[in-house]
mmCIF file with all atom_site columns, C-alpha atoms in Angstrom:
data_model
loop_
_atom_site.group_PDB
_atom_site.id
_atom_site.type_symbol
_atom_site.label_atom_id
_atom_site.label_alt_id
_atom_site.label_comp_id
_atom_site.label_asym_id
_atom_site.label_entity_id
_atom_site.label_seq_id
_atom_site.pdbx_PDB_ins_code
_atom_site.Cartn_x
_atom_site.Cartn_y
_atom_site.Cartn_z
_atom_site.occupancy
_atom_site.B_iso_or_equiv
_atom_site.pdbx_formal_charge
_atom_site.auth_seq_id
_atom_site.auth_comp_id
_atom_site.auth_asym_id
_atom_site.auth_atom_id
_atom_site.pdbx_PDB_model_num
ATOM 1   C CA . MET S 1 1   ? 2.022   -16.735 -7.333  1.00 0.00 ? 23  MET S CA 1
ATOM 2   C CA . MET S 1 2   ? -1.933  -16.700 -6.858  1.00 0.00 ? 24  MET S CA 1
ATOM 3   C CA . LYS S 1 3   ? -2.499  -13.123 -4.923  1.00 0.00 ? 25  LYS S CA 1
ATOM 4   C CA . ALA S 1 4   ? -4.619  -12.766 -2.174  1.00 0.00 ? 26  ALA S CA 1
ATOM 5   C CA . ASP S 1 5   ? -7.479  -11.346 -0.717  1.00 0.00 ? 27  ASP S CA 1
ATOM 6   C CA . PRO S 1 6   ? -6.057  -8.307  0.673   1.00 0.00 ? 28  PRO S CA 1
ATOM 7   C CA . VAL S 1 7   ? -4.999  -9.264  5.223   1.00 0.00 ? 29  VAL S CA 1
ATOM 8   C CA . ILE S 1 8   ? -6.115  -5.736  7.322   1.00 0.00 ? 30  ILE S CA 1
ATOM 9   C CA . LEU S 1 9   ? -4.540  -5.546  10.215  1.00 0.00 ? 31  LEU S CA 1
ATOM 10  C CA . VAL S 1 10  ? -6.704  -3.979  13.242  1.00 0.00 ? 32  VAL S CA 1
ATOM 11  C CA . VAL S 1 11  ? -5.079  -2.157  16.542  1.00 0.00 ? 33  VAL S CA 1
ATOM 12  C CA . GLU S 1 12  ? -8.290  -0.839  18.912  1.00 0.00 ? 34  GLU S CA 1
ATOM 13  C CA . ASP S 1 13  ? -8.273  -1.924  22.681  1.00 0.00 ? 35  ASP S CA 1
ATOM 14  C CA . ASP S 1 14  ? -11.726 -1.713  22.303  1.00 0.00 ? 36  ASP S CA 1
ATOM 15  C CA . ALA S 1 15  ? -12.051 -5.588  22.842  1.00 0.00 ? 37  ALA S CA 1
ATOM 16  C CA . ALA S 1 16  ? -16.104 -4.658  21.292  1.00 0.00 ? 38  ALA S CA 1
ATOM 17  C CA . VAL S 1 17  ? -15.572 -2.639  18.697  1.00 0.00 ? 39  VAL S CA 1
ATOM 18  C CA . ARG S 1 18  ? -12.405 -4.180  17.989  1.00 0.00 ? 40  ARG S CA 1
ATOM 19  C CA . GLN S 1 19  ? -14.593 -7.574  17.139  1.00 0.00 ? 41  GLN S CA 1
ATOM 20  C CA . GLY S 1 20  ? -16.969 -5.985  15.759  1.00 0.00 ? 42  GLY S CA 1
ATOM 21  C CA . VAL S 1 21  ? -14.888 -4.440  13.441  1.00 0.00 ? 43  VAL S CA 1
ATOM 22  C CA . VAL S 1 22  ? -13.313 -7.619  13.153  1.00 0.00 ? 44  VAL S CA 1
ATOM 23  C CA . ASP S 1 23  ? -16.559 -9.398  12.012  1.00 0.00 ? 45  ASP S CA 1
ATOM 24  C CA . SER S 1 24  ? -17.447 -6.911  9.198   1.00 0.00 ? 46  SER S CA 1
ATOM 25  C CA . LEU S 1 25  ? -14.480 -7.554  7.377   1.00 0.00 ? 47  LEU S CA 1
ATOM 26  C CA . SER S 1 26  ? -13.805 -11.089 8.127   1.00 0.00 ? 48  SER S CA 1
ATOM 27  C CA . PHE S 1 27  ? -17.527 -11.232 6.515   1.00 0.00 ? 49  PHE S CA 1
ATOM 28  C CA . SER S 1 28  ? -16.833 -9.457  3.528   1.00 0.00 ? 50  SER S CA 1
ATOM 29  C CA . GLY S 1 29  ? -13.894 -11.580 2.677   1.00 0.00 ? 51  GLY S CA 1
ATOM 30  C CA . TYR S 1 30  ? -10.687 -9.640  3.990   1.00 0.00 ? 52  TYR S CA 1
ATOM 31  C CA . GLN S 1 31  ? -7.739  -11.768 5.718   1.00 0.00 ? 53  GLN S CA 1
ATOM 32  C CA . VAL S 1 32  ? -8.205  -10.166 9.866   1.00 0.00 ? 54  VAL S CA 1
ATOM 33  C CA . LEU S 1 33  ? -5.054  -9.339  11.749  1.00 0.00 ? 55  LEU S CA 1
ATOM 34  C CA . SER S 1 34  ? -5.992  -7.798  15.073  1.00 0.00 ? 56  SER S CA 1
ATOM 35  C CA . ALA S 1 35  ? -3.733  -6.196  18.115  1.00 0.00 ? 57  ALA S CA 1
ATOM 36  C CA . ALA S 1 36  ? -5.724  -5.183  21.674  1.00 0.00 ? 58  ALA S CA 1
ATOM 37  C CA . ASP S 1 37  ? -2.607  -2.825  22.877  1.00 0.00 ? 59  ASP S CA 1
ATOM 38  C CA . GLY S 1 38  ? -0.419  -0.409  21.569  1.00 0.00 ? 60  GLY S CA 1
ATOM 39  C CA . ARG S 1 39  ? 2.495   -2.191  22.523  1.00 0.00 ? 61  ARG S CA 1
ATOM 40  C CA . GLU S 1 40  ? 0.851   -5.333  20.761  1.00 0.00 ? 62  GLU S CA 1
ATOM 41  C CA . GLY S 1 41  ? -0.473  -2.757  17.800  1.00 0.00 ? 63  GLY S CA 1
ATOM 42  C CA . MET S 1 42  ? 3.440   -1.292  17.364  1.00 0.00 ? 64  MET S CA 1
ATOM 43  C CA . GLU S 1 43  ? 4.557   -5.111  17.160  1.00 0.00 ? 65  GLU S CA 1
ATOM 44  C CA . GLN S 1 44  ? 2.482   -5.625  14.684  1.00 0.00 ? 66  GLN S CA 1
ATOM 45  C CA . ALA S 1 45  ? 2.563   -2.510  12.775  1.00 0.00 ? 67  ALA S CA 1
ATOM 46  C CA . LEU S 1 46  ? 6.054   -2.647  11.570  1.00 0.00 ? 68  LEU S CA 1
ATOM 47  C CA . ARG S 1 47  ? 7.049   -6.621  11.336  1.00 0.00 ? 69  ARG S CA 1
ATOM 48  C CA . ALA S 1 48  ? 3.346   -8.690  9.819   1.00 0.00 ? 70  ALA S CA 1
ATOM 49  C CA . SER S 1 49  ? 2.433   -8.510  6.245   1.00 0.00 ? 71  SER S CA 1
ATOM 50  C CA . TYR S 1 50  ? -0.535  -7.170  4.920   1.00 0.00 ? 72  TYR S CA 1
ATOM 51  C CA . GLN S 1 51  ? -2.123  -4.393  3.357   1.00 0.00 ? 73  GLN S CA 1
ATOM 52  C CA . LEU S 1 52  ? -4.353  -2.015  5.438   1.00 0.00 ? 74  LEU S CA 1
ATOM 53  C CA . LEU S 1 53  ? -3.959  -0.411  8.850   1.00 0.00 ? 75  LEU S CA 1
ATOM 54  C CA . LEU S 1 54  ? -6.961  0.297   10.869  1.00 0.00 ? 76  LEU S CA 1
ATOM 55  C CA . LEU S 1 55  ? -6.014  2.380   13.649  1.00 0.00 ? 77  LEU S CA 1
ATOM 56  C CA . ASP S 1 56  ? -7.892  3.975   16.812  1.00 0.00 ? 78  ASP S CA 1
ATOM 57  C CA . LEU S 1 57  ? -5.609  7.166   18.839  1.00 0.00 ? 79  LEU S CA 1
ATOM 58  C CA . VAL S 1 58  ? -6.179  6.226   22.723  1.00 0.00 ? 80  VAL S CA 1
ATOM 59  C CA . LEU S 1 59  ? -4.339  3.023   23.621  1.00 0.00 ? 81  LEU S CA 1
ATOM 60  C CA . PRO S 1 60  ? -2.553  1.694   26.027  1.00 0.00 ? 82  PRO S CA 1
ATOM 61  C CA . HIS S 1 61  ? 1.636   1.848   26.258  1.00 0.00 ? 83  HIS S CA 1
ATOM 62  C CA . HIS S 1 62  ? 1.471   3.083   22.658  1.00 0.00 ? 84  HIS S CA 1
ATOM 63  C CA . SER S 1 63  ? -0.771  6.075   21.014  1.00 0.00 ? 85  SER S CA 1
ATOM 64  C CA . GLY S 1 64  ? -1.630  4.722   17.780  1.00 0.00 ? 86  GLY S CA 1
ATOM 65  C CA . PHE S 1 65  ? 0.297   8.817   16.709  1.00 0.00 ? 87  PHE S CA 1
ATOM 66  C CA . ASP S 1 66  ? 3.258   6.988   18.574  1.00 0.00 ? 88  ASP S CA 1
ATOM 67  C CA . ILE S 1 67  ? 2.572   3.916   16.030  1.00 0.00 ? 89  ILE S CA 1
ATOM 68  C CA . LEU S 1 68  ? 1.480   5.892   12.905  1.00 0.00 ? 90  LEU S CA 1
ATOM 69  C CA . GLU S 1 69  ? 5.167   8.201   13.292  1.00 0.00 ? 91  GLU S CA 1
ATOM 70  C CA . ALA S 1 70  ? 7.272   4.992   13.412  1.00 0.00 ? 92  ALA S CA 1
ATOM 71  C CA . LEU S 1 71  ? 5.656   3.693   10.803  1.00 0.00 ? 93  LEU S CA 1
ATOM 72  C CA . ARG S 1 72  ? 5.994   6.444   7.582   1.00 0.00 ? 94  ARG S CA 1
ATOM 73  C CA . LYS S 1 73  ? 9.563   6.013   8.821   1.00 0.00 ? 95  LYS S CA 1
ATOM 74  C CA . GLU S 1 74  ? 10.065  1.853   8.424   1.00 0.00 ? 96  GLU S CA 1
ATOM 75  C CA . ARG S 1 75  ? 6.990   1.587   5.458   1.00 0.00 ? 97  ARG S CA 1
ATOM 76  C CA . PRO S 1 76  ? 6.118   5.000   4.456   1.00 0.00 ? 98  PRO S CA 1
ATOM 77  C CA . GLY S 1 77  ? 3.561   3.965   2.374   1.00 0.00 ? 99  GLY S CA 1
ATOM 78  C CA . GLN S 1 78  ? 1.474   1.839   4.079   1.00 0.00 ? 100 GLN S CA 1
ATOM 79  C CA . PRO S 1 79  ? -2.473  2.985   3.405   1.00 0.00 ? 101 PRO S CA 1
ATOM 80  C CA . VAL S 1 80  ? -3.612  4.040   7.095   1.00 0.00 ? 102 VAL S CA 1
ATOM 81  C CA . ILE S 1 81  ? -7.042  4.392   8.073   1.00 0.00 ? 103 ILE S CA 1
ATOM 82  C CA . ILE S 1 82  ? -7.255  6.116   11.377  1.00 0.00 ? 104 ILE S CA 1
ATOM 83  C CA . LEU S 1 83  ? -10.312 5.241   13.058  1.00 0.00 ? 105 LEU S CA 1
ATOM 84  C CA . SER S 1 84  ? -11.597 7.203   16.325  1.00 0.00 ? 106 SER S CA 1
ATOM 85  C CA . ALA S 1 85  ? -14.042 8.360   19.333  1.00 0.00 ? 107 ALA S CA 1
ATOM 86  C CA . ARG S 1 86  ? -11.776 11.907  19.174  1.00 0.00 ? 108 ARG S CA 1
ATOM 87  C CA . GLY S 1 87  ? -13.440 14.176  16.323  1.00 0.00 ? 109 GLY S CA 1
ATOM 88  C CA . GLU S 1 88  ? -11.733 17.507  17.035  1.00 0.00 ? 110 GLU S CA 1
ATOM 89  C CA . GLU S 1 89  ? -10.327 19.554  13.960  1.00 0.00 ? 111 GLU S CA 1
ATOM 90  C CA . ALA S 1 90  ? -7.132  19.642  15.549  1.00 0.00 ? 112 ALA S CA 1
ATOM 91  C CA . ASP S 1 91  ? -6.829  15.670  15.213  1.00 0.00 ? 113 ASP S CA 1
ATOM 92  C CA . ARG S 1 92  ? -7.809  14.493  12.617  1.00 0.00 ? 114 ARG S CA 1
ATOM 93  C CA . VAL S 1 93  ? -5.648  17.566  11.262  1.00 0.00 ? 115 VAL S CA 1
ATOM 94  C CA . LYS S 1 94  ? -2.696  15.636  12.597  1.00 0.00 ? 116 LYS S CA 1
ATOM 95  C CA . GLY S 1 95  ? -3.714  12.571  11.215  1.00 0.00 ? 117 GLY S CA 1
ATOM 96  C CA . LEU S 1 96  ? -3.553  12.787  7.847   1.00 0.00 ? 118 LEU S CA 1
ATOM 97  C CA . THR S 1 97  ? -0.646  14.645  8.170   1.00 0.00 ? 119 THR S CA 1
ATOM 98  C CA . MET S 1 98  ? 0.871   12.902  9.198   1.00 0.00 ? 120 MET S CA 1
ATOM 99  C CA . GLY S 1 99  ? 0.235   10.414  7.017   1.00 0.00 ? 121 GLY S CA 1
ATOM 100 C CA . ALA S 1 100 ? -3.206  8.570   7.382   1.00 0.00 ? 122 ALA S CA 1
ATOM 101 C CA . ASP S 1 101 ? -5.258  7.714   4.927   1.00 0.00 ? 123 ASP S CA 1
ATOM 102 C CA . ASP S 1 102 ? -8.703  8.739   6.620   1.00 0.00 ? 124 ASP S CA 1
ATOM 103 C CA . TYR S 1 103 ? -9.984  9.415   9.768   1.00 0.00 ? 125 TYR S CA 1
ATOM 104 C CA . VAL S 1 104 ? -13.095 8.031   10.437  1.00 0.00 ? 126 VAL S CA 1
ATOM 105 C CA . VAL S 1 105 ? -15.086 9.365   13.214  1.00 0.00 ? 127 VAL S CA 1
ATOM 106 C CA . LYS S 1 106 ? -16.170 6.742   16.518  1.00 0.00 ? 128 LYS S CA 1
ATOM 107 C CA . PRO S 1 107 ? -18.944 5.486   16.330  1.00 0.00 ? 129 PRO S CA 1
ATOM 108 C CA . PHE S 1 108 ? -19.298 4.869   12.202  1.00 0.00 ? 130 PHE S CA 1
ATOM 109 C CA . SER S 1 109 ? -21.346 2.219   11.017  1.00 0.00 ? 131 SER S CA 1
ATOM 110 C CA . VAL S 1 110 ? -20.614 -0.919  9.190   1.00 0.00 ? 132 VAL S CA 1
ATOM 111 C CA . ARG S 1 111 ? -21.691 0.894   6.008   1.00 0.00 ? 133 ARG S CA 1
ATOM 112 C CA . GLU S 1 112 ? -19.553 3.853   5.638   1.00 0.00 ? 134 GLU S CA 1
ATOM 113 C CA . LEU S 1 113 ? -16.379 1.107   7.491   1.00 0.00 ? 135 LEU S CA 1
ATOM 114 C CA . LEU S 1 114 ? -16.419 -1.018  4.683   1.00 0.00 ? 136 LEU S CA 1
ATOM 115 C CA . ALA S 1 115 ? -16.935 1.264   1.882   1.00 0.00 ? 137 ALA S CA 1
ATOM 116 C CA . ARG S 1 116 ? -14.241 3.739   3.521   1.00 0.00 ? 138 ARG S CA 1
ATOM 117 C CA . VAL S 1 117 ? -11.585 0.350   3.736   1.00 0.00 ? 139 VAL S CA 1
ATOM 118 C CA . ASP S 1 118 ? -12.348 -0.601  0.059   1.00 0.00 ? 140 ASP S CA 1
ATOM 119 C CA . ALA S 1 119 ? -12.049 3.498   -1.099  1.00 0.00 ? 141 ALA S CA 1
ATOM 120 C CA . VAL S 1 120 ? -8.669  3.463   0.121   1.00 0.00 ? 142 VAL S CA 1
ATOM 121 C CA . LEU S 1 121 ? -8.031  0.089   -0.642  1.00 0.00 ? 143 LEU S CA 1
ATOM 122 C CA . ARG S 1 122 ? -8.603  0.559   -4.209  1.00 0.00 ? 144 ARG S CA 1
ATOM 123 C CA . ARG S 1 123 ? -6.314  4.195   -4.119  1.00 0.00 ? 145 ARG S CA 1
ATOM 124 C CA . SER S 1 124 ? -2.984  2.430   -2.745  1.00 0.00 ? 146 SER S CA 1
ATOM 125 C CA . SER S 1 125 ? -2.878  0.050   -5.619  1.00 0.00 ? 147 SER S CA 1
ATOM 126 C CA . GLU S 1 126 ? -4.714  2.719   -8.266  1.00 0.00 ? 148 GLU S CA 1
ATOM 127 C CA . ARG S 1 127 ? -3.657  5.798   -7.568  1.00 0.00 ? 149 ARG S CA 1
ATOM 128 C CA . ILE S 1 128 ? -2.360  7.411   -10.630 1.00 0.00 ? 150 ILE S CA 1
ATOM 129 C CA . VAL S 1 129 ? -3.892  10.935  -9.762  1.00 0.00 ? 151 VAL S CA 1
ATOM 130 C CA . GLY S 1 130 ? -5.847  12.201  -12.764 1.00 0.00 ? 152 GLY S CA 1
ATOM 131 C CA . SER S 1 131 ? -4.597  9.936   -15.959 1.00 0.00 ? 153 SER S CA 1
ATOM 132 C CA . ASP S 1 132 ? -4.375  6.346   -16.567 1.00 0.00 ? 154 ASP S CA 1
ATOM 133 C CA . ARG S 1 133 ? -1.477  7.011   -19.200 1.00 0.00 ? 155 ARG S CA 1
ATOM 134 C CA . TYR S 1 134 ? 2.245   7.169   -17.488 1.00 0.00 ? 156 TYR S CA 1
ATOM 135 C CA . PRO S 1 135 ? 4.512   9.593   -19.810 1.00 0.00 ? 157 PRO S CA 1
ATOM 136 C CA . PHE S 1 136 ? 7.886   8.691   -19.921 1.00 0.00 ? 158 PHE S CA 1
ATOM 137 C CA . ASP S 1 137 ? 11.196  9.896   -21.953 1.00 0.00 ? 159 ASP S CA 1
ATOM 138 C CA . GLY S 1 138 ? 10.895  7.649   -24.901 1.00 0.00 ? 160 GLY S CA 1
ATOM 139 C CA . GLY S 1 139 ? 7.267   6.818   -24.905 1.00 0.00 ? 161 GLY S CA 1
ATOM 140 C CA . GLU S 1 140 ? 4.568   6.279   -22.037 1.00 0.00 ? 162 GLU S CA 1
ATOM 141 C CA . ILE S 1 141 ? 1.755   3.505   -21.096 1.00 0.00 ? 163 ILE S CA 1
ATOM 142 C CA . ASP S 1 142 ? -1.540  3.273   -21.140 1.00 0.00 ? 164 ASP S CA 1
ATOM 143 C CA . PHE S 1 143 ? -2.529  1.429   -17.843 1.00 0.00 ? 165 PHE S CA 1
ATOM 144 C CA . SER S 1 144 ? -6.370  1.315   -19.776 1.00 0.00 ? 166 SER S CA 1
ATOM 145 C CA . ARG S 1 145 ? -5.684  -1.448  -23.000 1.00 0.00 ? 167 ARG S CA 1
ATOM 146 C CA . ARG S 1 146 ? -1.962  -2.437  -20.393 1.00 0.00 ? 168 ARG S CA 1
ATOM 147 C CA . GLU S 1 147 ? 0.934   -1.443  -23.207 1.00 0.00 ? 169 GLU S CA 1
ATOM 148 C CA . VAL S 1 148 ? 3.730   0.312   -23.465 1.00 0.00 ? 170 VAL S CA 1
ATOM 149 C CA . SER S 1 149 ? 3.918   2.885   -26.709 1.00 0.00 ? 171 SER S CA 1
ATOM 150 C CA . LEU S 1 150 ? 7.491   3.872   -27.943 1.00 0.00 ? 172 LEU S CA 1
ATOM 151 C CA . GLU S 1 151 ? 8.753   6.923   -29.394 1.00 0.00 ? 173 GLU S CA 1
ATOM 152 C CA . ASN S 1 152 ? 10.149  4.510   -32.778 1.00 0.00 ? 174 ASN S CA 1
ATOM 153 C CA . GLY S 1 153 ? 5.723   3.321   -33.348 1.00 0.00 ? 175 GLY S CA 1
ATOM 154 C CA . ASP S 1 154 ? 7.529   -0.566  -30.739 1.00 0.00 ? 176 ASP S CA 1
ATOM 155 C CA . ARG S 1 155 ? 3.930   -1.860  -28.685 1.00 0.00 ? 177 ARG S CA 1
ATOM 156 C CA . LYS S 1 156 ? 4.605   -3.971  -26.153 1.00 0.00 ? 178 LYS S CA 1
ATOM 157 C CA . GLU S 1 157 ? 1.929   -5.358  -23.323 1.00 0.00 ? 179 GLU S CA 1
ATOM 158 C CA . LEU S 1 158 ? 2.806   -5.466  -20.237 1.00 0.00 ? 180 LEU S CA 1
ATOM 159 C CA . SER S 1 159 ? 1.403   -8.334  -17.502 1.00 0.00 ? 181 SER S CA 1
ATOM 160 C CA . GLU S 1 160 ? -0.815  -7.464  -15.518 1.00 0.00 ? 182 GLU S CA 1
ATOM 161 C CA . ARG S 1 161 ? 1.664   -8.039  -12.560 1.00 0.00 ? 183 ARG S CA 1
ATOM 162 C CA . GLU S 1 162 ? 3.946   -5.845  -14.384 1.00 0.00 ? 184 GLU S CA 1
ATOM 163 C CA . SER S 1 163 ? 0.927   -3.359  -14.401 1.00 0.00 ? 185 SER S CA 1
ATOM 164 C CA . ASP S 1 164 ? 0.197   -3.407  -11.003 1.00 0.00 ? 186 ASP S CA 1
ATOM 165 C CA . LEU S 1 165 ? 4.352   -2.540  -9.970  1.00 0.00 ? 187 LEU S CA 1
ATOM 166 C CA . MET S 1 166 ? 4.418   0.578   -11.833 1.00 0.00 ? 188 MET S CA 1
ATOM 167 C CA . ARG S 1 167 ? 1.187   1.946   -10.721 1.00 0.00 ? 189 ARG S CA 1
ATOM 168 C CA . TYR S 1 168 ? 2.987   1.119   -7.223  1.00 0.00 ? 190 TYR S CA 1
ATOM 169 C CA . LEU S 1 169 ? 6.319   2.897   -7.979  1.00 0.00 ? 191 LEU S CA 1
ATOM 170 C CA . ILE S 1 170 ? 4.870   5.595   -9.531  1.00 0.00 ? 192 ILE S CA 1
ATOM 171 C CA . ALA S 1 171 ? 1.752   6.404   -7.171  1.00 0.00 ? 193 ALA S CA 1
ATOM 172 C CA . ASN S 1 172 ? 4.871   6.006   -4.745  1.00 0.00 ? 194 ASN S CA 1
ATOM 173 C CA . SER S 1 173 ? 7.327   8.856   -6.800  1.00 0.00 ? 195 SER S CA 1
ATOM 174 C CA . GLY S 1 174 ? 9.946   10.450  -5.102  1.00 0.00 ? 196 GLY S CA 1
ATOM 175 C CA . ARG S 1 175 ? 11.023  8.427   -3.556  1.00 0.00 ? 197 ARG S CA 1
ATOM 176 C CA . ALA S 1 176 ? 13.324  4.691   -3.096  1.00 0.00 ? 198 ALA S CA 1
ATOM 177 C CA . VAL S 1 177 ? 10.194  0.683   -2.334  1.00 0.00 ? 199 VAL S CA 1
ATOM 178 C CA . ALA S 1 178 ? 11.871  -1.527  -0.989  1.00 0.00 ? 200 ALA S CA 1
ATOM 179 C CA . ARG S 1 179 ? 11.120  -5.126  -2.291  1.00 0.00 ? 201 ARG S CA 1
ATOM 180 C CA . ASP S 1 180 ? 9.475   -5.927  1.178   1.00 0.00 ? 202 ASP S CA 1
ATOM 181 C CA . GLU S 1 181 ? 7.180   -3.071  0.528   1.00 0.00 ? 203 GLU S CA 1
ATOM 182 C CA . LEU S 1 182 ? 6.835   -4.188  -3.333  1.00 0.00 ? 204 LEU S CA 1
ATOM 183 C CA . LEU S 1 183 ? 5.918   -7.791  -2.078  1.00 0.00 ? 205 LEU S CA 1
ATOM 184 C CA . ARG S 1 184 ? 3.892   -6.821  0.592   1.00 0.00 ? 206 ARG S CA 1
ATOM 185 C CA . GLN S 1 185 ? 2.020   -4.342  -1.605  1.00 0.00 ? 207 GLN S CA 1
ATOM 186 C CA . VAL S 1 186 ? 2.197   -5.750  -5.431  1.00 0.00 ? 208 VAL S CA 1
ATOM 187 C CA . TRP S 1 187 ? 2.156   -8.912  -5.069  1.00 0.00 ? 209 TRP S CA 1
ATOM 188 C CA . ARG S 1 188 ? 0.463   -8.527  -1.555  1.00 0.00 ? 210 ARG S CA 1
ATOM 189 C CA . ILE S 1 189 ? 2.718   -11.767 0.053   1.00 0.00 ? 211 ILE S CA 1
ATOM 190 C CA . ASP S 1 190 ? 4.457   -12.006 3.266   1.00 0.00 ? 212 ASP S CA 1
ATOM 191 C CA . PRO S 1 191 ? 8.410   -11.304 2.416   1.00 0.00 ? 213 PRO S CA 1
ATOM 192 C CA . LYS S 1 192 ? 10.185  -13.537 5.009   1.00 0.00 ? 214 LYS S CA 1
ATOM 193 C CA . ASN S 1 193 ? 11.516  -16.299 3.581   1.00 0.00 ? 215 ASN S CA 1
ATOM 194 C CA . ILE S 1 194 ? 10.588  -15.103 -0.318  1.00 0.00 ? 216 ILE S CA 1
ATOM 195 C CA . GLU S 1 195 ? 13.332  -14.674 -3.041  1.00 0.00 ? 217 GLU S CA 1
ATOM 196 C CA . THR S 1 196 ? 13.278  -11.245 -3.985  1.00 0.00 ? 218 THR S CA 1
ATOM 197 C CA . ARG S 1 197 ? 15.328  -12.449 -7.263  1.00 0.00 ? 219 ARG S CA 1
ATOM 198 C CA . THR S 1 198 ? 11.251  -12.725 -8.279  1.00 0.00 ? 220 THR S CA 1
ATOM 199 C CA . ILE S 1 199 ? 11.062  -8.459  -7.716  1.00 0.00 ? 221 ILE S CA 1
ATOM 200 C CA . ASP S 1 200 ? 14.153  -8.236  -9.291  1.00 0.00 ? 222 ASP S CA 1
ATOM 201 C CA . MET S 1 201 ? 13.138  -10.205 -12.826 1.00 0.00 ? 223 MET S CA 1
ATOM 202 C CA . HIS S 1 202 ? 10.034  -8.014  -12.735 1.00 0.00 ? 224 HIS S CA 1
ATOM 203 C CA . VAL S 1 203 ? 11.556  -4.893  -13.032 1.00 0.00 ? 225 VAL S CA 1
ATOM 204 C CA . ALA S 1 204 ? 14.304  -6.047  -15.550 1.00 0.00 ? 226 ALA S CA 1
ATOM 205 C CA . HIS S 1 205 ? 11.405  -7.490  -17.956 1.00 0.00 ? 227 HIS S CA 1
ATOM 206 C CA . LEU S 1 206 ? 9.570   -3.882  -17.338 1.00 0.00 ? 228 LEU S CA 1
ATOM 207 C CA . ARG S 1 207 ? 13.143  -2.416  -19.050 1.00 0.00 ? 229 ARG S CA 1
ATOM 208 C CA . GLU S 1 208 ? 13.469  -3.921  -22.053 1.00 0.00 ? 230 GLU S CA 1
ATOM 209 C CA . LYS S 1 209 ? 10.071  -2.749  -22.500 1.00 0.00 ? 231 LYS S CA 1
ATOM 210 C CA . LEU S 1 210 ? 10.204  0.450   -21.761 1.00 0.00 ? 232 LEU S CA 1
ATOM 211 C CA . GLY S 1 211 ? 13.028  0.798   -24.317 1.00 0.00 ? 233 GLY S CA 1
ATOM 212 C CA . PRO S 1 212 ? 16.401  3.149   -24.459 1.00 0.00 ? 234 PRO S CA 1
ATOM 213 C CA . THR S 1 213 ? 15.463  4.528   -20.775 1.00 0.00 ? 235 THR S CA 1
ATOM 214 C CA . GLY S 1 214 ? 14.167  1.442   -19.233 1.00 0.00 ? 236 GLY S CA 1
ATOM 215 C CA . ALA S 1 215 ? 17.232  1.817   -17.136 1.00 0.00 ? 237 ALA S CA 1
ATOM 216 C CA . ASN S 1 216 ? 16.093  5.679   -16.395 1.00 0.00 ? 238 ASN S CA 1
ATOM 217 C CA . VAL S 1 217 ? 12.959  5.250   -15.817 1.00 0.00 ? 239 VAL S CA 1
ATOM 218 C CA . LEU S 1 218 ? 12.976  2.790   -12.972 1.00 0.00 ? 240 LEU S CA 1
ATOM 219 C CA . VAL S 1 219 ? 16.392  3.395   -10.882 1.00 0.00 ? 241 VAL S CA 1
ATOM 220 C CA . THR S 1 220 ? 17.773  1.472   -8.440  1.00 0.00 ? 242 THR S CA 1
ATOM 221 C CA . VAL S 1 221 ? 18.820  2.571   -5.077  1.00 0.00 ? 243 VAL S CA 1
ATOM 222 C CA . ARG S 1 222 ? 21.013  0.124   -4.186  1.00 0.00 ? 244 ARG S CA 1
ATOM 223 C CA . GLY S 1 223 ? 20.626  -0.601  -0.561  1.00 0.00 ? 245 GLY S CA 1
ATOM 224 C CA . LYS S 1 224 ? 16.704  0.109   -0.626  1.00 0.00 ? 246 LYS S CA 1
ATOM 225 C CA . GLY S 1 225 ? 15.242  -0.805  -3.649  1.00 0.00 ? 247 GLY S CA 1
ATOM 226 C CA . TYR S 1 226 ? 13.567  0.829   -7.101  1.00 0.00 ? 248 TYR S CA 1
ATOM 227 C CA . ARG S 1 227 ? 11.375  4.406   -7.852  1.00 0.00 ? 249 ARG S CA 1
ATOM 228 C CA . VAL S 1 228 ? 10.230  5.691   -10.670 1.00 0.00 ? 250 VAL S CA 1
ATOM 229 C CA . GLY S 1 229 ? 13.403  8.017   -12.520 1.00 0.00 ? 251 GLY S CA 1
#
């Protein structure tokens, strides 16, 4: 399966602003979904398949904070940028504390918005703080070379997908990541009607390449998904 262009969901009740953002993102090559109020935004935020949410705060029916709170319970790894005219420090701190990746105050330029979208998408798939190397009991992963080095001297090459999967799990260390989330954020495909055995097979191959401690590095959390041990 080929990796599709990132899908971005825009939740904005101002029709002119929403259309302007949708047009700018579409022109830049992104696939775009949109919602015009909090109710529709809540539904799409929790059910649709996308890589980044651009979220207004002041919305009919449900506020942006309501959507953010619900999202963090059901999709804790979902990247979000808040777009709001509310530029007070208290709102910015609240949004970022609730898990938003960035906070953009209206009015904003298209150039600035696209730069922030690109930065958040890049961080969400590549965020390994400070290093391209990940040491584990029995070896080390060098992401710049897409290679596993084991203490016994063996070296194993990682496929691009295996490297992306490992990066995402490391970026979300400390929690179990559901298979649906991995399909959305690493494979960038809609998990509906997809056989999640695909992920299980990739994890099995990864564990084999990580050597004797592979099952301790990539831990199966029954009923929830996988986490880095």
